[in-house]
mmCIF file of C-alpha atoms in Angstrom:
data_model
loop_
_atom_site.group_PDB
_atom_site.id
_atom_site.type_symbol
_atom_site.label_atom_id
_atom_site.label_comp_id
_atom_site.label_asym_id
_atom_site.label_seq_id
_atom_site.Cartn_x
_atom_site.Cartn_y
_atom_site.Cartn_z
ATOM 1 C CA MET K 1 0.000 0.000 0.000
ATOM 2 C CA ARG K 2 2.817 2.338 0.943
ATOM 3 C CA ARG K 3 4.630 1.393 -2.230
ATOM 4 C CA ASP K 4 1.575 2.341 -4.312
ATOM 5 C CA ARG K 5 1.353 5.722 -2.599
ATOM 6 C CA PHE K 6 5.048 6.326 -3.232
ATOM 7 C CA VAL K 7 4.671 5.472 -6.889
ATOM 8 C CA TRP K 8 1.661 7.761 -7.157
ATOM 9 C CA LEU K 9 3.492 10.660 -5.515
ATOM 10 C CA ALA K 10 6.575 10.102 -7.655
ATOM 11 C CA SER K 11 4.437 10.105 -10.776
ATOM 12 C CA LEU K 12 2.722 13.329 -9.673
ATOM 13 C CA PHE K 13 6.098 14.973 -9.007
ATOM 14 C CA LEU K 14 7.420 13.894 -12.383
ATOM 15 C CA MET K 15 4.336 15.256 -14.128
ATOM 16 C CA GLY K 16 4.861 18.621 -12.399
ATOM 17 C CA ILE K 17 8.437 18.795 -13.611
ATOM 18 C CA VAL K 18 7.435 17.897 -17.159
ATOM 19 C CA SER K 19 4.592 20.458 -17.142
ATOM 20 C CA GLY K 20 6.902 23.197 -15.888
ATOM 21 C CA PHE K 21 9.479 22.358 -18.541
ATOM 22 C CA LEU K 22 6.829 22.478 -21.247
ATOM 23 C CA ILE K 23 5.515 25.840 -20.008
ATOM 24 C CA TRP K 24 9.065 27.256 -19.838
ATOM 25 C CA SER K 25 9.834 25.986 -23.352
ATOM 26 C CA ALA K 26 6.616 27.494 -24.717
ATOM 27 C CA GLY K 27 7.436 30.862 -23.089
ATOM 28 C CA ARG K 28 10.881 30.884 -24.652
ATOM 29 C CA SER K 29 9.412 30.065 -28.021
ATOM 30 C CA VAL K 30 6.867 32.857 -27.788
ATOM 31 C CA GLU K 31 9.553 35.294 -26.651
ATOM 32 C CA ALA K 32 11.794 34.288 -29.552
ATOM 33 C CA GLN K 33 8.965 34.699 -32.030
ATOM 34 C CA THR K 34 8.044 38.097 -30.583
ATOM 35 C CA SER K 35 11.643 39.299 -30.771
ATOM 36 C CA SER K 36 11.889 38.047 -34.335
ATOM 37 C CA SER K 37 8.651 39.823 -35.269
ATOM 38 C CA LYS K 38 9.873 43.071 -33.702
ATOM 39 C CA ALA K 39 13.138 42.828 -35.582
ATOM 40 C CA LYS K 40 11.299 42.217 -38.820
ATOM 41 C CA LEU K 41 8.885 45.103 -38.128
ATOM 42 C CA LYS K 42 11.737 47.484 -37.322
ATOM 43 C CA SER K 43 13.591 46.404 -40.430
ATOM 44 C CA GLY K 44 10.463 46.850 -42.540
ATOM 45 C CA THR K 45 9.841 50.334 -41.081
ATOM 46 C CA THR K 46 13.397 51.385 -41.901
ATOM 47 C CA LYS K 47 12.992 50.165 -45.448
ATOM 48 C CA THR K 48 9.651 52.058 -45.754
ATOM 49 C CA LYS K 49 11.198 55.333 -44.527
ATOM 50 C CA ALA K 50 14.095 54.966 -46.925
ATOM 51 C CA ALA K 51 11.681 54.331 -49.801
ATOM 52 C CA ASP K 52 9.577 57.379 -48.815
ATOM 53 C CA ILE K 53 12.630 59.635 -48.697
ATOM 54 C CA LYS K 54 13.766 58.417 -52.093
ATOM 55 C CA GLU K 55 10.315 58.950 -53.596
ATOM 56 C CA ALA K 56 10.050 62.420 -52.018
ATOM 57 C CA LYS K 57 13.379 63.422 -53.563
ATOM 58 C CA GLU K 58 12.231 62.161 -56.941
ATOM 59 C CA LEU K 59 9.019 64.188 -56.642
ATOM 60 C CA GLU K 60 10.985 67.297 -55.643
ATOM 61 C CA GLY K 61 13.187 66.845 -58.688
ATOM 62 C CA ARG K 62 10.168 66.507 -60.959
ATOM 63 C CA ALA K 63 8.566 69.581 -59.371
ATOM 64 C CA GLU K 64 11.742 71.612 -59.943
ATOM 65 C CA LYS K 65 11.917 70.547 -63.588
ATOM 66 C CA ASN K 66 8.232 71.349 -64.033
ATOM 67 C CA LEU K 67 8.800 74.835 -62.573
ATOM 68 C CA GLU K 68 11.788 75.420 -64.851
ATOM 69 C CA HIS K 69 9.751 74.413 -67.911
ATOM 70 C CA PHE K 70 6.931 76.747 -66.824
ATOM 71 C CA LEU K 71 9.284 79.694 -66.258
ATOM 72 C CA GLU K 72 11.055 79.182 -69.577
ATOM 73 C CA GLY K 73 7.699 78.887 -71.369
ATOM 74 C CA THR K 74 6.365 82.045 -69.712
ATOM 75 C CA PHE K 75 9.537 83.964 -70.574
ATOM 76 C CA LYS K 76 9.197 82.853 -74.204
ATOM 77 C CA LEU K 77 5.532 83.914 -74.159
ATOM 78 C CA ALA K 78 6.584 87.374 -72.967
ATOM 79 C CA GLU K 79 9.015 87.644 -75.870
ATOM 80 C CA ASP K 80 6.231 86.760 -78.312
ATOM 81 C CA PHE K 81 3.966 89.461 -76.837
ATOM 82 C CA GLU K 82 6.858 91.911 -77.112
ATOM 83 C CA LYS K 83 7.240 91.138 -80.825
ATOM 84 C CA LEU K 84 3.548 92.019 -81.285
ATOM 85 C CA GLY K 85 4.093 95.333 -79.519
ATOM 86 C CA GLN K 86 2.000 94.300 -76.505
ATOM 87 C CA PHE K 87 4.572 95.507 -73.995
ATOM 88 C CA GLU K 88 2.241 95.717 -70.995
ATOM 89 C CA THR K 89 1.091 92.105 -71.435
ATOM 90 C CA ALA K 90 4.709 91.039 -71.870
ATOM 91 C CA GLN K 91 5.572 92.776 -68.599
ATOM 92 C CA GLU K 92 2.780 90.959 -66.781
ATOM 93 C CA GLN K 93 4.209 87.623 -67.924
ATOM 94 C CA LEU K 94 7.688 88.604 -66.767
ATOM 95 C CA ARG K 95 6.428 89.803 -63.384
ATOM 96 C CA LEU K 96 4.926 86.354 -62.897
ATOM 97 C CA VAL K 97 8.328 84.825 -63.598
ATOM 98 C CA SER K 98 9.957 87.310 -61.210
ATOM 99 C CA ARG K 99 7.572 86.426 -58.381
ATOM 100 C CA LEU K 100 8.273 82.710 -58.739
ATOM 101 C CA ARG K 101 12.001 83.051 -59.365
ATOM 102 C CA PRO K 102 13.422 86.515 -58.481
ATOM 103 C CA ASP K 103 16.928 85.426 -59.563
ATOM 104 C CA PHE K 104 15.810 84.288 -63.023
ATOM 105 C CA PRO K 105 18.617 85.395 -65.410
ATOM 106 C CA GLY K 106 18.004 88.824 -66.975
ATOM 107 C CA ILE K 107 14.461 89.226 -65.625
ATOM 108 C CA LYS K 108 14.910 92.690 -64.042
ATOM 109 C CA GLU K 109 16.703 94.104 -67.076
ATOM 110 C CA LYS K 110 14.000 92.731 -69.377
ATOM 111 C CA ILE K 111 11.174 94.311 -67.356
ATOM 112 C CA GLU K 112 12.982 97.678 -67.364
ATOM 113 C CA LYS K 113 13.558 97.426 -71.126
ATOM 114 C CA LEU K 114 9.852 96.775 -71.682
ATOM 115 C CA SER K 115 8.985 99.791 -69.508
ATOM 116 C CA GLU K 116 11.073 102.026 -71.765
ATOM 117 C CA ALA K 117 9.490 100.443 -74.833
ATOM 118 C CA LEU K 118 6.045 101.154 -73.394
ATOM 119 C CA PHE K 119 6.967 104.790 -72.653
ATOM 120 C CA ASP K 120 8.182 105.165 -76.235
ATOM 121 C CA SER K 121 5.182 103.495 -77.854
ATOM 122 C CA ASN K 122 2.280 104.841 -75.784
ATOM 123 C CA ASP K 123 2.491 108.599 -75.333
ATOM 124 C CA LEU K 124 0.550 111.804 -75.825
ATOM 125 C CA GLU K 125 1.981 115.213 -76.697
ATOM 126 C CA LEU K 126 -0.039 118.329 -75.945
ATOM 127 C CA GLU K 127 0.195 122.019 -75.173
ATOM 128 C CA HIS K 128 -0.801 123.186 -71.738
ATOM 129 C CA ASP K 129 -1.918 126.805 -71.591
ATOM 130 C CA VAL K 130 -0.689 128.329 -68.336
ATOM 131 C CA LYS K 131 -3.797 130.546 -68.160
ATOM 132 C CA GLU K 132 -5.952 127.482 -67.544
ATOM 133 C CA SER K 133 -6.562 125.960 -64.139
ATOM 134 C CA TRP K 134 -6.610 122.209 -63.501
ATOM 135 C CA LYS K 135 -7.158 120.447 -66.809
ATOM 136 C CA ALA K 136 -7.805 116.726 -67.363
ATOM 137 C CA HIS K 137 -5.601 115.017 -69.938
ATOM 138 C CA VAL K 138 -5.490 111.184 -69.649
ATOM 139 C CA LEU K 139 -6.675 108.202 -67.629
ATOM 140 C CA VAL K 140 -4.096 106.429 -65.451
ATOM 141 C CA SER K 141 -4.158 103.060 -63.688
ATOM 142 C CA LYS K 142 -3.315 101.999 -60.147
ATOM 143 C CA GLY K 143 0.202 100.624 -59.802
ATOM 144 C CA LYS K 144 1.123 101.387 -63.434
ATOM 145 C CA PRO K 145 3.965 103.926 -63.997
ATOM 146 C CA VAL K 146 3.432 107.176 -65.882
ATOM 147 C CA ARG K 147 6.036 109.696 -67.057
ATOM 148 C CA VAL K 148 5.383 113.415 -67.614
ATOM 149 C CA GLU K 149 7.900 115.731 -69.300
ATOM 150 C CA ALA K 150 7.487 119.451 -69.964
ATOM 151 C CA ALA K 151 9.462 121.859 -72.154
ATOM 152 C CA LYS K 152 9.436 125.527 -73.220
ATOM 153 C CA GLU K 153 9.047 128.655 -71.089
ATOM 154 C CA TYR K 154 6.167 130.986 -70.330
ATOM 155 C CA ASN K 155 5.765 134.574 -69.146
ATOM 156 C CA LEU K 156 5.145 134.749 -65.403
ATOM 157 C CA ASN K 157 3.015 137.737 -64.404
ATOM 158 C CA LEU K 158 1.563 138.062 -60.916
ATOM 159 C CA ILE K 159 -0.944 140.850 -60.439
ATOM 160 C CA GLY K 160 -2.956 141.382 -57.303
ATOM 161 C CA ARG K 161 -2.850 142.383 -53.681
ATOM 162 C CA CYS K 162 -1.337 140.309 -50.874
ATOM 163 C CA ASP K 163 -1.073 140.776 -47.104
ATOM 164 C CA ALA K 164 1.506 139.591 -44.578
ATOM 165 C CA LYS K 165 -0.046 136.110 -44.466
ATOM 166 C CA GLY K 166 1.082 135.464 -48.020
ATOM 167 C CA LEU K 167 -0.810 133.709 -50.801
ATOM 168 C CA PRO K 168 -3.671 131.398 -49.723
ATOM 169 C CA VAL K 169 -3.121 127.622 -49.803
ATOM 170 C CA ILE K 170 -6.529 126.550 -48.492
ATOM 171 C CA ASP K 171 -8.147 124.955 -51.541
ATOM 172 C CA ALA K 172 -6.055 123.139 -54.170
ATOM 173 C CA ARG K 173 -8.834 123.765 -56.718
ATOM 174 C CA THR K 174 -8.361 127.533 -56.699
ATOM 175 C CA ASP K 175 -5.374 128.489 -54.533
ATOM 176 C CA MET K 176 -1.647 127.922 -54.527
ATOM 177 C CA VAL K 177 -0.534 124.473 -53.309
ATOM 178 C CA ALA K 178 1.726 124.357 -50.262
ATOM 179 C CA GLY K 179 5.045 122.527 -50.633
ATOM 180 C CA ILE K 180 5.274 122.993 -54.424
ATOM 181 C CA ARG K 181 7.413 125.708 -56.016
ATOM 182 C CA CYS K 182 5.602 128.749 -57.319
ATOM 183 C CA GLY K 183 5.239 128.522 -61.104
ATOM 184 C CA ALA K 184 6.041 124.803 -61.287
ATOM 185 C CA LEU K 185 4.020 122.314 -63.306
ATOM 186 C CA MET K 186 2.100 119.996 -60.978
ATOM 187 C CA GLY K 187 -0.164 117.006 -61.291
ATOM 188 C CA LEU K 188 -3.216 115.580 -59.569
ATOM 189 C CA VAL K 189 -4.947 112.200 -59.891
ATOM 190 C CA VAL K 190 -8.686 112.356 -59.305
ATOM 191 C CA PRO K 191 -10.141 108.892 -58.536
ATOM 192 C CA LEU K 192 -12.783 107.556 -60.873
ATOM 193 C CA PRO K 193 -16.337 107.497 -59.471
ATOM 194 C CA ASP K 194 -18.271 104.336 -58.740
ATOM 195 C CA PRO K 195 -19.374 102.366 -61.831
ATOM 196 C CA GLY K 196 -22.651 103.651 -63.195
ATOM 197 C CA LYS K 197 -22.167 107.185 -61.862
ATOM 198 C CA PRO K 198 -21.720 109.695 -64.709
ATOM 199 C CA VAL K 199 -18.392 111.537 -64.844
ATOM 200 C CA THR K 200 -18.511 115.272 -65.569
ATOM 201 C CA LYS K 201 -16.016 118.117 -65.458
ATOM 202 C CA SER K 202 -18.220 120.183 -63.161
ATOM 203 C CA ASP K 203 -18.671 117.449 -60.526
ATOM 204 C CA LYS K 204 -17.613 119.279 -57.332
ATOM 205 C CA SER K 205 -18.307 116.250 -55.143
ATOM 206 C CA THR K 206 -15.423 114.279 -56.662
ATOM 207 C CA LYS K 207 -12.734 113.507 -54.106
ATOM 208 C CA ILE K 208 -9.521 115.459 -54.604
ATOM 209 C CA GLY K 209 -6.207 113.699 -54.110
ATOM 210 C CA ASP K 210 -2.861 115.254 -53.158
ATOM 211 C CA PRO K 211 -1.215 117.486 -55.799
ATOM 212 C CA PHE K 212 2.427 116.692 -56.547
ATOM 213 C CA GLU K 213 5.206 118.608 -58.259
ATOM 214 C CA ILE K 214 6.210 117.531 -61.755
ATOM 215 C CA GLY K 215 8.499 120.328 -62.854
ATOM 216 C CA ALA K 216 10.400 119.551 -66.054
ATOM 217 C CA SER K 217 10.116 115.754 -65.655
ATOM 218 C CA LYS K 218 8.667 113.191 -63.279
ATOM 219 C CA GLU K 219 7.855 109.492 -63.318
ATOM 220 C CA PHE K 220 5.235 108.354 -60.805
ATOM 221 C CA THR K 221 3.015 105.388 -60.006
ATOM 222 C CA PRO K 222 -0.660 106.203 -59.254
ATOM 223 C CA LYS K 223 -2.101 104.734 -56.062
ATOM 224 C CA GLU K 224 -5.525 104.372 -57.689
ATOM 225 C CA ASP K 225 -7.285 104.450 -61.040
ATOM 226 C CA GLY K 226 -8.202 107.967 -62.027
ATOM 227 C CA VAL K 227 -7.877 111.019 -64.233
ATOM 228 C CA LEU K 228 -4.562 112.879 -64.460
ATOM 229 C CA LEU K 229 -4.942 116.668 -64.307
ATOM 230 C CA LEU K 230 -2.183 119.246 -64.826
ATOM 231 C CA ASN K 231 -1.852 122.819 -63.615
ATOM 232 C CA ILE K 232 0.714 125.544 -62.924
ATOM 233 C CA ASN K 233 1.157 126.404 -59.260
ATOM 234 C CA LEU K 234 0.174 130.054 -59.409
ATOM 235 C CA PRO K 235 -2.307 132.145 -57.419
ATOM 236 C CA GLN K 236 -5.790 132.757 -58.697
ATOM 237 C CA GLY K 237 -6.047 135.831 -60.901
ATOM 238 C CA HIS K 238 -2.480 135.726 -62.249
ATOM 239 C CA LYS K 239 -1.876 137.149 -65.729
ATOM 240 C CA SER K 240 0.799 134.739 -66.947
ATOM 241 C CA THR K 241 0.845 133.808 -70.635
ATOM 242 C CA GLY K 242 2.337 131.075 -72.749
ATOM 243 C CA LYS K 243 2.104 127.342 -73.339
ATOM 244 C CA LEU K 244 4.175 124.420 -72.158
ATOM 245 C CA LEU K 245 4.848 121.475 -74.444
ATOM 246 C CA VAL K 246 3.940 118.406 -72.378
ATOM 247 C CA ARG K 247 4.537 114.737 -73.129
ATOM 248 C CA ILE K 248 2.682 112.092 -71.087
ATOM 249 C CA ALA K 249 3.766 108.482 -71.588
ATOM 250 C CA GLY K 250 3.421 105.013 -70.114
ATOM 251 C CA HIS K 251 0.299 103.287 -68.858
ATOM 252 C CA ILE K 252 -2.210 105.897 -70.026
ATOM 253 C CA LYS K 253 -5.547 105.835 -71.835
ATOM 254 C CA PRO K 254 -7.491 108.529 -73.704
ATOM 255 C CA LEU K 255 -10.148 110.453 -71.820
ATOM 256 C CA PRO K 256 -13.788 109.517 -72.394
ATOM 257 C CA LYS K 257 -15.843 112.041 -74.364
ATOM 258 C CA GLU K 258 -17.542 113.487 -71.254
ATOM 259 C CA LEU K 259 -14.158 114.598 -69.852
ATOM 260 C CA ARG K 260 -12.590 116.115 -72.961
#
């Protein structure tokens, strides 16, 4: 009886050892498989990152080539517009190139050359009678350069009374303009009214901008679309006589009939 119990206990002990060994072996196997999977996953991730970097560089290269083709095509388009005499449109194409690639070879020089070509091809010569007050001449556009040049002399004759306060500079429509030399040619850009509102010479409600000195020559860029007026900075009632020969060039348009 005792021998049977001993055999039973020995068998139970042996089964415990075997079970423990099996559990330990299974744990090692799982751990090995997990480590192997992690290694494979890490290796796969590294390969994926490397592939992404390579593809990104290829895309960047294609994008750069695409940009170069676009810039070269736009530059060529500007040259074609220039051949047709459409200098303003050619400039717009070149400004697009300049915004995308400021260091594009020869871009600044080309834009300046087209500006001179535009000044030479789109101009208006007229005589400005110094007896007249502000007189409208052309339409100008916001952000588009205009050049005004004046030649010849006139007879300056100031007649009238004046007190110690000097000549009035209250209203630019009728008086002298402060900060501009007496007798100098000056300009004024009057903004265009809202669309649909008729434009007339006698419209006193039109907003007046700031007069600026032109003198013998000045190139300026209007801050808004409007009408360019010219005048001599002299007091009201002066008796000066003569006419100045004036040339206006650049981004200008003829006046509509109602302003002539």
